[in-house]
Amino acid sequence: GDLRTLHRNTQRVARIAQSLLSFARQSPTERTSVDLNHVVEQTLLLVEKPMTTDGIRITTALDRTLPAVSGDPGALQQVLLNLLTNAHDAMEGGGEIRIETGPSPGRPGWLRLIITDTGFGISPEHLPKIFDPFFTTKPDGTGLGLSVSYGIIQDHRGTVDVQSELGKGTTFILSFPALEGGAV
């Protein structure tokens, strides 16, 4: 019994490690000029219907004057998808997700993408650990979603800040250097 479980878990970890490695190998990705608003819109096309079905309202405030960032649109979409999935999981009885883009105040040449949910929040003792590989509070989670997302954000020379209040919700602020005319 125990050995079989152990073996299954070892296989799972090996499989995860494998997918992380193949993911890391793609790192010198083709960098293109990416419109964050477009990434948001493409991702919403994927999640809006299932979310609405679960009683989650998505509102956006997208800054149309936003400069592009340099990066991999597929990878950035994966990050957003992961954050939206987490937000969805945190709002079992429905709620609201707000997605905002705009310039980063106090950081000339930077722009930001903000994802706010009205979910149950992250406890203060868990907050510092959420980007650690294999850390998860979900019974069936691998804990790799956020650590992979963090890797992608770092790969795009970006930063991520998290604010969370138990019972009120969580906000992720992703900041990226703008492609042109920015202090990159």
PDB file of N, CA, C and O in Angstrom, residues 88-155:
ATOM      1  N   HIS A  88     -10.693  31.970  -9.069  1.00  0.00           N
ATOM      2  CA  HIS A  88     -11.928  31.201  -9.227  1.00  0.00           C
ATOM      3  C   HIS A  88     -12.076  30.198  -8.082  1.00  0.00           C
ATOM      4  O   HIS A  88     -13.122  30.078  -7.463  1.00  0.00           O
ATOM      5  N   ASP A  89     -10.968  29.473  -7.780  1.00  0.00           N
ATOM      6  CA  ASP A  89     -10.992  28.476  -6.710  1.00  0.00           C
ATOM      7  C   ASP A  89     -11.234  29.111  -5.340  1.00  0.00           C
ATOM      8  O   ASP A  89     -11.715  28.461  -4.423  1.00  0.00           O
ATOM      9  N   ALA A  90     -10.871  30.391  -5.200  1.00  0.00           N
ATOM     10  CA  ALA A  90     -11.005  31.062  -3.904  1.00  0.00           C
ATOM     11  C   ALA A  90     -12.416  31.621  -3.697  1.00  0.00           C
ATOM     12  O   ALA A  90     -12.715  32.182  -2.648  1.00  0.00           O
ATOM     13  N   MET A  91     -13.259  31.511  -4.723  1.00  0.00           N
ATOM     14  CA  MET A  91     -14.604  32.090  -4.629  1.00  0.00           C
ATOM     15  C   MET A  91     -15.653  31.036  -4.908  1.00  0.00           C
ATOM     16  O   MET A  91     -16.309  31.059  -5.944  1.00  0.00           O
ATOM     17  N   GLU A  92     -15.793  30.107  -3.969  1.00  0.00           N
ATOM     18  CA  GLU A  92     -16.679  28.985  -4.228  1.00  0.00           C
ATOM     19  C   GLU A  92     -18.131  29.405  -4.410  1.00  0.00           C
ATOM     20  O   GLU A  92     -18.861  28.827  -5.191  1.00  0.00           O
ATOM     21  N   GLY A  93     -18.563  30.436  -3.690  1.00  0.00           N
ATOM     22  CA  GLY A  93     -19.956  30.840  -3.841  1.00  0.00           C
ATOM     23  C   GLY A  93     -20.143  31.951  -4.851  1.00  0.00           C
ATOM     24  O   GLY A  93     -21.147  32.658  -4.843  1.00  0.00           O
ATOM     25  N   GLY A  94     -19.171  32.120  -5.741  1.00  0.00           N
ATOM     26  CA  GLY A  94     -19.258  33.226  -6.695  1.00  0.00           C
ATOM     27  C   GLY A  94     -18.579  34.466  -6.131  1.00  0.00           C
ATOM     28  O   GLY A  94     -18.138  34.485  -4.982  1.00  0.00           O
ATOM     29  N   GLY A  95     -18.506  35.503  -6.954  1.00  0.00           N
ATOM     30  CA  GLY A  95     -17.825  36.717  -6.526  1.00  0.00           C
ATOM     31  C   GLY A  95     -17.445  37.548  -7.730  1.00  0.00           C
ATOM     32  O   GLY A  95     -18.056  37.425  -8.790  1.00  0.00           O
ATOM     33  N   GLU A  96     -16.434  38.374  -7.547  1.00  0.00           N
ATOM     34  CA  GLU A  96     -16.034  39.257  -8.639  1.00  0.00           C
ATOM     35  C   GLU A  96     -14.521  39.251  -8.823  1.00  0.00           C
ATOM     36  O   GLU A  96     -13.767  39.210  -7.854  1.00  0.00           O
ATOM     37  N   ILE A  97     -14.111  39.265 -10.083  1.00  0.00           N
ATOM     38  CA  ILE A  97     -12.695  39.413 -10.414  1.00  0.00           C
ATOM     39  C   ILE A  97     -12.571  40.695 -11.220  1.00  0.00           C
ATOM     40  O   ILE A  97     -13.339  40.912 -12.167  1.00  0.00           O
ATOM     41  N   ARG A  98     -11.645  41.530 -10.817  1.00  0.00           N
ATOM     42  CA  ARG A  98     -11.417  42.768 -11.559  1.00  0.00           C
ATOM     43  C   ARG A  98     -10.007  42.725 -12.150  1.00  0.00           C
ATOM     44  O   ARG A  98      -9.047  42.426 -11.442  1.00  0.00           O
ATOM     45  N   ILE A  99      -9.910  43.007 -13.437  1.00  0.00           N
ATOM     46  CA  ILE A  99      -8.607  43.016 -14.108  1.00  0.00           C
ATOM     47  C   ILE A  99      -8.354  44.426 -14.624  1.00  0.00           C
ATOM     48  O   ILE A  99      -9.197  45.006 -15.308  1.00  0.00           O
ATOM     49  N   GLU A 100      -7.207  44.963 -14.267  1.00  0.00           N
ATOM     50  CA  GLU A 100      -6.898  46.340 -14.596  1.00  0.00           C
ATOM     51  C   GLU A 100      -5.518  46.423 -15.244  1.00  0.00           C
ATOM     52  O   GLU A 100      -4.606  45.708 -14.821  1.00  0.00           O
ATOM     53  N   THR A 101      -5.367  47.268 -16.244  1.00  0.00           N
ATOM     54  CA  THR A 101      -4.029  47.545 -16.753  1.00  0.00           C
ATOM     55  C   THR A 101      -3.805  49.053 -16.724  1.00  0.00           C
ATOM     56  O   THR A 101      -4.760  49.828 -16.826  1.00  0.00           O
ATOM     57  N   GLY A 102      -2.547  49.441 -16.591  1.00  0.00           N
ATOM     58  CA  GLY A 102      -2.245  50.865 -16.578  1.00  0.00           C
ATOM     59  C   GLY A 102      -0.780  51.095 -16.305  1.00  0.00           C
ATOM     60  O   GLY A 102      -0.026  50.150 -16.062  1.00  0.00           O
ATOM     61  N   PRO A 103      -0.371  52.373 -16.343  1.00  0.00           N
ATOM     62  CA  PRO A 103       1.017  52.683 -16.009  1.00  0.00           C
ATOM     63  C   PRO A 103       1.255  52.396 -14.533  1.00  0.00           C
ATOM     64  O   PRO A 103       0.316  52.398 -13.739  1.00  0.00           O
ATOM     65  N   SER A 104       2.495  52.119 -14.182  1.00  0.00           N
ATOM     66  CA  SER A 104       2.839  51.799 -12.801  1.00  0.00           C
ATOM     67  C   SER A 104       3.201  53.090 -12.075  1.00  0.00           C
ATOM     68  O   SER A 104       4.199  53.715 -12.401  1.00  0.00           O
ATOM     69  N   PRO A 105       2.387  53.509 -11.108  1.00  0.00           N
ATOM     70  CA  PRO A 105       2.647  54.789 -10.438  1.00  0.00           C
ATOM     71  C   PRO A 105       4.009  54.777  -9.747  1.00  0.00           C
ATOM     72  O   PRO A 105       4.366  53.795  -9.104  1.00  0.00           O
ATOM     73  N   GLY A 106       4.757  55.832  -9.913  1.00  0.00           N
ATOM     74  CA  GLY A 106       6.057  55.931  -9.256  1.00  0.00           C
ATOM     75  C   GLY A 106       7.142  55.103  -9.914  1.00  0.00           C
ATOM     76  O   GLY A 106       8.253  55.017  -9.415  1.00  0.00           O
ATOM     77  N   ARG A 107       6.794  54.441 -11.045  1.00  0.00           N
ATOM     78  CA  ARG A 107       7.827  53.682 -11.755  1.00  0.00           C
ATOM     79  C   ARG A 107       7.757  54.040 -13.226  1.00  0.00           C
ATOM     80  O   ARG A 107       7.137  53.341 -14.011  1.00  0.00           O
ATOM     81  N   PRO A 108       8.397  55.125 -13.604  1.00  0.00           N
ATOM     82  CA  PRO A 108       8.352  55.556 -15.010  1.00  0.00           C
ATOM     83  C   PRO A 108       8.877  54.459 -15.927  1.00  0.00           C
ATOM     84  O   PRO A 108       9.865  53.801 -15.601  1.00  0.00           O
ATOM     85  N   GLY A 109       8.211  54.238 -17.049  1.00  0.00           N
ATOM     86  CA  GLY A 109       8.650  53.217 -17.987  1.00  0.00           C
ATOM     87  C   GLY A 109       8.168  51.828 -17.629  1.00  0.00           C
ATOM     88  O   GLY A 109       8.548  50.853 -18.255  1.00  0.00           O
ATOM     89  N   TRP A 110       7.321  51.708 -16.597  1.00  0.00           N
ATOM     90  CA  TRP A 110       6.772  50.417 -16.214  1.00  0.00           C
ATOM     91  C   TRP A 110       5.255  50.441 -16.339  1.00  0.00           C
ATOM     92  O   TRP A 110       4.632  51.501 -16.235  1.00  0.00           O
ATOM     93  N   LEU A 111       4.688  49.273 -16.576  1.00  0.00           N
ATOM     94  CA  LEU A 111       3.237  49.199 -16.571  1.00  0.00           C
ATOM     95  C   LEU A 111       2.819  48.020 -15.736  1.00  0.00           C
ATOM     96  O   LEU A 111       3.626  47.166 -15.379  1.00  0.00           O
ATOM     97  N   ARG A 112       1.536  47.999 -15.390  1.00  0.00           N
ATOM     98  CA  ARG A 112       1.126  46.928 -14.485  1.00  0.00           C
ATOM     99  C   ARG A 112      -0.206  46.309 -14.875  1.00  0.00           C
ATOM    100  O   ARG A 112      -1.031  46.925 -15.550  1.00  0.00           O
ATOM    101  N   LEU A 113      -0.348  45.086 -14.411  1.00  0.00           N
ATOM    102  CA  LEU A 113      -1.558  44.298 -14.625  1.00  0.00           C
ATOM    103  C   LEU A 113      -2.008  43.882 -13.232  1.00  0.00           C
ATOM    104  O   LEU A 113      -1.237  43.294 -12.481  1.00  0.00           O
ATOM    105  N   ILE A 114      -3.232  44.247 -12.884  1.00  0.00           N
ATOM    106  CA  ILE A 114      -3.735  43.979 -11.532  1.00  0.00           C
ATOM    107  C   ILE A 114      -4.913  43.020 -11.604  1.00  0.00           C
ATOM    108  O   ILE A 114      -5.844  43.231 -12.385  1.00  0.00           O
ATOM    109  N   ILE A 115      -4.865  41.959 -10.811  1.00  0.00           N
ATOM    110  CA  ILE A 115      -5.971  41.001 -10.746  1.00  0.00           C
ATOM    111  C   ILE A 115      -6.464  40.974  -9.303  1.00  0.00           C
ATOM    112  O   ILE A 115      -5.716  40.598  -8.399  1.00  0.00           O
ATOM    113  N   THR A 116      -7.705  41.381  -9.097  1.00  0.00           N
ATOM    114  CA  THR A 116      -8.274  41.423  -7.753  1.00  0.00           C
ATOM    115  C   THR A 116      -9.463  40.483  -7.677  1.00  0.00           C
ATOM    116  O   THR A 116     -10.321  40.496  -8.569  1.00  0.00           O
ATOM    117  N   ASP A 117      -9.529  39.670  -6.611  1.00  0.00           N
ATOM    118  CA  ASP A 117     -10.707  38.830  -6.441  1.00  0.00           C
ATOM    119  C   ASP A 117     -11.347  39.100  -5.084  1.00  0.00           C
ATOM    120  O   ASP A 117     -10.727  39.689  -4.206  1.00  0.00           O
ATOM    121  N   THR A 118     -12.589  38.698  -4.944  1.00  0.00           N
ATOM    122  CA  THR A 118     -13.302  38.869  -3.679  1.00  0.00           C
ATOM    123  C   THR A 118     -13.395  37.525  -2.958  1.00  0.00           C
ATOM    124  O   THR A 118     -14.394  37.215  -2.321  1.00  0.00           O
ATOM    125  N   GLY A 119     -12.363  36.719  -3.088  1.00  0.00           N
ATOM    126  CA  GLY A 119     -12.349  35.379  -2.510  1.00  0.00           C
ATOM    127  C   GLY A 119     -12.006  35.371  -1.039  1.00  0.00           C
ATOM    128  O   GLY A 119     -12.008  36.415  -0.380  1.00  0.00           O
ATOM    129  N   PHE A 120     -11.660  34.176  -0.523  1.00  0.00           N
ATOM    130  CA  PHE A 120     -11.449  34.079   0.917  1.00  0.00           C
ATOM    131  C   PHE A 120     -10.068  34.536   1.371  1.00  0.00           C
ATOM    132  O   PHE A 120      -9.755  34.513   2.549  1.00  0.00           O
ATOM    133  N   GLY A 121      -9.229  34.945   0.437  1.00  0.00           N
ATOM    134  CA  GLY A 121      -7.947  35.516   0.842  1.00  0.00           C
ATOM    135  C   GLY A 121      -6.907  34.470   1.205  1.00  0.00           C
ATOM    136  O   GLY A 121      -7.182  33.276   1.247  1.00  0.00           O
ATOM    137  N   ILE A 122      -5.710  34.946   1.457  1.00  0.00           N
ATOM    138  CA  ILE A 122      -4.578  34.074   1.802  1.00  0.00           C
ATOM    139  C   ILE A 122      -4.143  34.462   3.207  1.00  0.00           C
ATOM    140  O   ILE A 122      -3.975  35.646   3.497  1.00  0.00           O
ATOM    141  N   SER A 123      -3.956  33.477   4.088  1.00  0.00           N
ATOM    142  CA  SER A 123      -3.593  33.808   5.460  1.00  0.00           C
ATOM    143  C   SER A 123      -2.181  34.391   5.504  1.00  0.00           C
ATOM    144  O   SER A 123      -1.327  34.027   4.696  1.00  0.00           O
ATOM    145  N   PRO A 124      -1.952  35.319   6.448  1.00  0.00           N
ATOM    146  CA  PRO A 124      -0.651  36.008   6.519  1.00  0.00           C
ATOM    147  C   PRO A 124       0.538  35.050   6.592  1.00  0.00           C
ATOM    148  O   PRO A 124       1.593  35.331   6.037  1.00  0.00           O
ATOM    149  N   GLU A 125       0.359  33.898   7.268  1.00  0.00           N
ATOM    150  CA  GLU A 125       1.520  32.988   7.367  1.00  0.00           C
ATOM    151  C   GLU A 125       1.769  32.254   6.049  1.00  0.00           C
ATOM    152  O   GLU A 125       2.872  31.806   5.790  1.00  0.00           O
ATOM    153  N   HIS A 126       0.756  32.143   5.206  1.00  0.00           N
ATOM    154  CA  HIS A 126       0.955  31.488   3.914  1.00  0.00           C
ATOM    155  C   HIS A 126       1.476  32.443   2.846  1.00  0.00           C
ATOM    156  O   HIS A 126       2.133  32.026   1.905  1.00  0.00           O
ATOM    157  N   LEU A 127       1.167  33.725   3.013  1.00  0.00           N
ATOM    158  CA  LEU A 127       1.501  34.706   1.971  1.00  0.00           C
ATOM    159  C   LEU A 127       2.954  34.652   1.492  1.00  0.00           C
ATOM    160  O   LEU A 127       3.202  34.619   0.294  1.00  0.00           O
ATOM    161  N   PRO A 128       3.947  34.609   2.425  1.00  0.00           N
ATOM    162  CA  PRO A 128       5.342  34.603   1.936  1.00  0.00           C
ATOM    163  C   PRO A 128       5.708  33.341   1.165  1.00  0.00           C
ATOM    164  O   PRO A 128       6.710  33.313   0.464  1.00  0.00           O
ATOM    165  N   LYS A 129       4.896  32.284   1.296  1.00  0.00           N
ATOM    166  CA  LYS A 129       5.273  30.992   0.710  1.00  0.00           C
ATOM    167  C   LYS A 129       4.602  30.696  -0.614  1.00  0.00           C
ATOM    168  O   LYS A 129       4.891  29.678  -1.233  1.00  0.00           O
ATOM    169  N   ILE A 130       3.670  31.561  -1.043  1.00  0.00           N
ATOM    170  CA  ILE A 130       2.819  31.136  -2.165  1.00  0.00           C
ATOM    171  C   ILE A 130       3.569  30.913  -3.480  1.00  0.00           C
ATOM    172  O   ILE A 130       3.071  30.217  -4.346  1.00  0.00           O
ATOM    173  N   PHE A 131       4.767  31.487  -3.615  1.00  0.00           N
ATOM    174  CA  PHE A 131       5.519  31.264  -4.858  1.00  0.00           C
ATOM    175  C   PHE A 131       6.524  30.127  -4.744  1.00  0.00           C
ATOM    176  O   PHE A 131       7.228  29.817  -5.688  1.00  0.00           O
ATOM    177  N   ASP A 132       6.602  29.504  -3.552  1.00  0.00           N
ATOM    178  CA  ASP A 132       7.535  28.392  -3.383  1.00  0.00           C
ATOM    179  C   ASP A 132       7.051  27.179  -4.171  1.00  0.00           C
ATOM    180  O   ASP A 132       5.872  26.844  -4.110  1.00  0.00           O
ATOM    181  N   PRO A 133       7.971  26.507  -4.875  1.00  0.00           N
ATOM    182  CA  PRO A 133       7.564  25.279  -5.562  1.00  0.00           C
ATOM    183  C   PRO A 133       6.972  24.293  -4.563  1.00  0.00           C
ATOM    184  O   PRO A 133       7.467  24.181  -3.444  1.00  0.00           O
ATOM    185  N   PHE A 134       5.916  23.618  -4.960  1.00  0.00           N
ATOM    186  CA  PHE A 134       5.259  22.562  -4.179  1.00  0.00           C
ATOM    187  C   PHE A 134       4.472  23.066  -2.967  1.00  0.00           C
ATOM    188  O   PHE A 134       3.900  22.282  -2.248  1.00  0.00           O
ATOM    189  N   PHE A 135       4.455  24.388  -2.708  1.00  0.00           N
ATOM    190  CA  PHE A 135       3.600  24.860  -1.619  1.00  0.00           C
ATOM    191  C   PHE A 135       2.175  24.991  -2.139  1.00  0.00           C
ATOM    192  O   PHE A 135       1.929  25.640  -3.146  1.00  0.00           O
ATOM    193  N   THR A 136       1.240  24.340  -1.465  1.00  0.00           N
ATOM    194  CA  THR A 136      -0.151  24.475  -1.880  1.00  0.00           C
ATOM    195  C   THR A 136      -1.069  24.319  -0.686  1.00  0.00           C
ATOM    196  O   THR A 136      -0.726  23.640   0.282  1.00  0.00           O
ATOM    197  N   THR A 137      -2.211  24.980  -0.730  1.00  0.00           N
ATOM    198  CA  THR A 137      -3.227  24.799   0.303  1.00  0.00           C
ATOM    199  C   THR A 137      -4.386  23.989  -0.268  1.00  0.00           C
ATOM    200  O   THR A 137      -5.366  23.733   0.393  1.00  0.00           O
ATOM    201  N   LYS A 138      -4.275  23.610  -1.549  1.00  0.00           N
ATOM    202  CA  LYS A 138      -5.354  22.854  -2.184  1.00  0.00           C
ATOM    203  C   LYS A 138      -5.103  21.361  -2.001  1.00  0.00           C
ATOM    204  O   LYS A 138      -3.984  20.894  -2.217  1.00  0.00           O
ATOM    205  N   PRO A 139      -6.155  20.610  -1.644  1.00  0.00           N
ATOM    206  CA  PRO A 139      -5.972  19.169  -1.397  1.00  0.00           C
ATOM    207  C   PRO A 139      -5.380  18.436  -2.604  1.00  0.00           C
ATOM    208  O   PRO A 139      -4.597  17.514  -2.450  1.00  0.00           O
ATOM    209  N   ASP A 140      -5.724  18.869  -3.810  1.00  0.00           N
ATOM    210  CA  ASP A 140      -5.213  18.154  -4.988  1.00  0.00           C
ATOM    211  C   ASP A 140      -4.248  19.011  -5.790  1.00  0.00           C
ATOM    212  O   ASP A 140      -4.001  18.774  -6.954  1.00  0.00           O
ATOM    213  N   GLY A 141      -3.698  20.041  -5.161  1.00  0.00           N
ATOM    214  CA  GLY A 141      -2.812  20.949  -5.890  1.00  0.00           C
ATOM    215  C   GLY A 141      -1.378  20.454  -5.924  1.00  0.00           C
ATOM    216  O   GLY A 141      -0.953  19.723  -5.034  1.00  0.00           O
ATOM    217  N   THR A 142      -0.641  20.845  -6.956  1.00  0.00           N
ATOM    218  CA  THR A 142       0.780  20.482  -7.011  1.00  0.00           C
ATOM    219  C   THR A 142       1.606  21.611  -6.400  1.00  0.00           C
ATOM    220  O   THR A 142       2.772  21.436  -6.076  1.00  0.00           O
ATOM    221  N   GLY A 143       1.023  22.808  -6.322  1.00  0.00           N
ATOM    222  CA  GLY A 143       1.764  23.946  -5.808  1.00  0.00           C
ATOM    223  C   GLY A 143       2.726  24.498  -6.839  1.00  0.00           C
ATOM    224  O   GLY A 143       3.615  25.271  -6.522  1.00  0.00           O
ATOM    225  N   LEU A 144       2.545  24.097  -8.101  1.00  0.00           N
ATOM    226  CA  LEU A 144       3.503  24.571  -9.106  1.00  0.00           C
ATOM    227  C   LEU A 144       2.991  25.732  -9.936  1.00  0.00           C
ATOM    228  O   LEU A 144       3.761  26.425 -10.575  1.00  0.00           O
ATOM    229  N   GLY A 145       1.683  25.944  -9.923  1.00  0.00           N
ATOM    230  CA  GLY A 145       1.124  27.023 -10.745  1.00  0.00           C
ATOM    231  C   GLY A 145       1.778  28.363 -10.492  1.00  0.00           C
ATOM    232  O   GLY A 145       2.282  29.008 -11.405  1.00  0.00           O
ATOM    233  N   LEU A 146       1.805  28.767  -9.222  1.00  0.00           N
ATOM    234  CA  LEU A 146       2.351  30.086  -8.915  1.00  0.00           C
ATOM    235  C   LEU A 146       3.865  30.143  -9.054  1.00  0.00           C
ATOM    236  O   LEU A 146       4.404  31.162  -9.443  1.00  0.00           O
ATOM    237  N   SER A 147       4.567  29.034  -8.753  1.00  0.00           N
ATOM    238  CA  SER A 147       6.020  29.103  -8.868  1.00  0.00           C
ATOM    239  C   SER A 147       6.431  29.172 -10.339  1.00  0.00           C
ATOM    240  O   SER A 147       7.364  29.888 -10.690  1.00  0.00           O
ATOM    241  N   VAL A 148       5.696  28.463 -11.197  1.00  0.00           N
ATOM    242  CA  VAL A 148       5.970  28.564 -12.634  1.00  0.00           C
ATOM    243  C   VAL A 148       5.622  29.974 -13.121  1.00  0.00           C
ATOM    244  O   VAL A 148       6.374  30.597 -13.868  1.00  0.00           O
ATOM    245  N   SER A 149       4.478  30.497 -12.647  1.00  0.00           N
ATOM    246  CA  SER A 149       4.077  31.862 -13.020  1.00  0.00           C
ATOM    247  C   SER A 149       5.143  32.866 -12.605  1.00  0.00           C
ATOM    248  O   SER A 149       5.495  33.770 -13.360  1.00  0.00           O
ATOM    249  N   TYR A 150       5.673  32.676 -11.391  1.00  0.00           N
ATOM    250  CA  TYR A 150       6.697  33.578 -10.873  1.00  0.00           C
ATOM    251  C   TYR A 150       7.929  33.533 -11.772  1.00  0.00           C
ATOM    252  O   TYR A 150       8.523  34.564 -12.095  1.00  0.00           O
ATOM    253  N   GLY A 151       8.296  32.312 -12.190  1.00  0.00           N
ATOM    254  CA  GLY A 151       9.433  32.153 -13.095  1.00  0.00           C
ATOM    255  C   GLY A 151       9.223  32.903 -14.403  1.00  0.00           C
ATOM    256  O   GLY A 151      10.135  33.549 -14.920  1.00  0.00           O
ATOM    257  N   ILE A 152       8.006  32.816 -14.928  1.00  0.00           N
ATOM    258  CA  ILE A 152       7.694  33.496 -16.189  1.00  0.00           C
ATOM    259  C   ILE A 152       7.779  35.018 -16.003  1.00  0.00           C
ATOM    260  O   ILE A 152       8.347  35.734 -16.833  1.00  0.00           O
ATOM    261  N   ILE A 153       7.236  35.506 -14.891  1.00  0.00           N
ATOM    262  CA  ILE A 153       7.266  36.949 -14.632  1.00  0.00           C
ATOM    263  C   ILE A 153       8.715  37.428 -14.522  1.00  0.00           C
ATOM    264  O   ILE A 153       9.098  38.436 -15.107  1.00  0.00           O
ATOM    265  N   GLN A 154       9.545  36.654 -13.786  1.00  0.00           N
ATOM    266  CA  GLN A 154      10.971  37.006 -13.660  1.00  0.00           C
ATOM    267  C   GLN A 154      11.661  36.990 -15.015  1.00  0.00           C
ATOM    268  O   GLN A 154      12.488  37.842 -15.315  1.00  0.00           O
ATOM    269  N   ASP A 155      11.291  35.997 -15.826  1.00  0.00           N
ATOM    270  CA  ASP A 155      11.852  35.861 -17.157  1.00  0.00           C
ATOM    271  C   ASP A 155      11.520  37.083 -18.022  1.00  0.00           C
ATOM    272  O   ASP A 155      12.242  37.409 -18.956  1.00  0.00           O
TER     273      ASP A 155
END
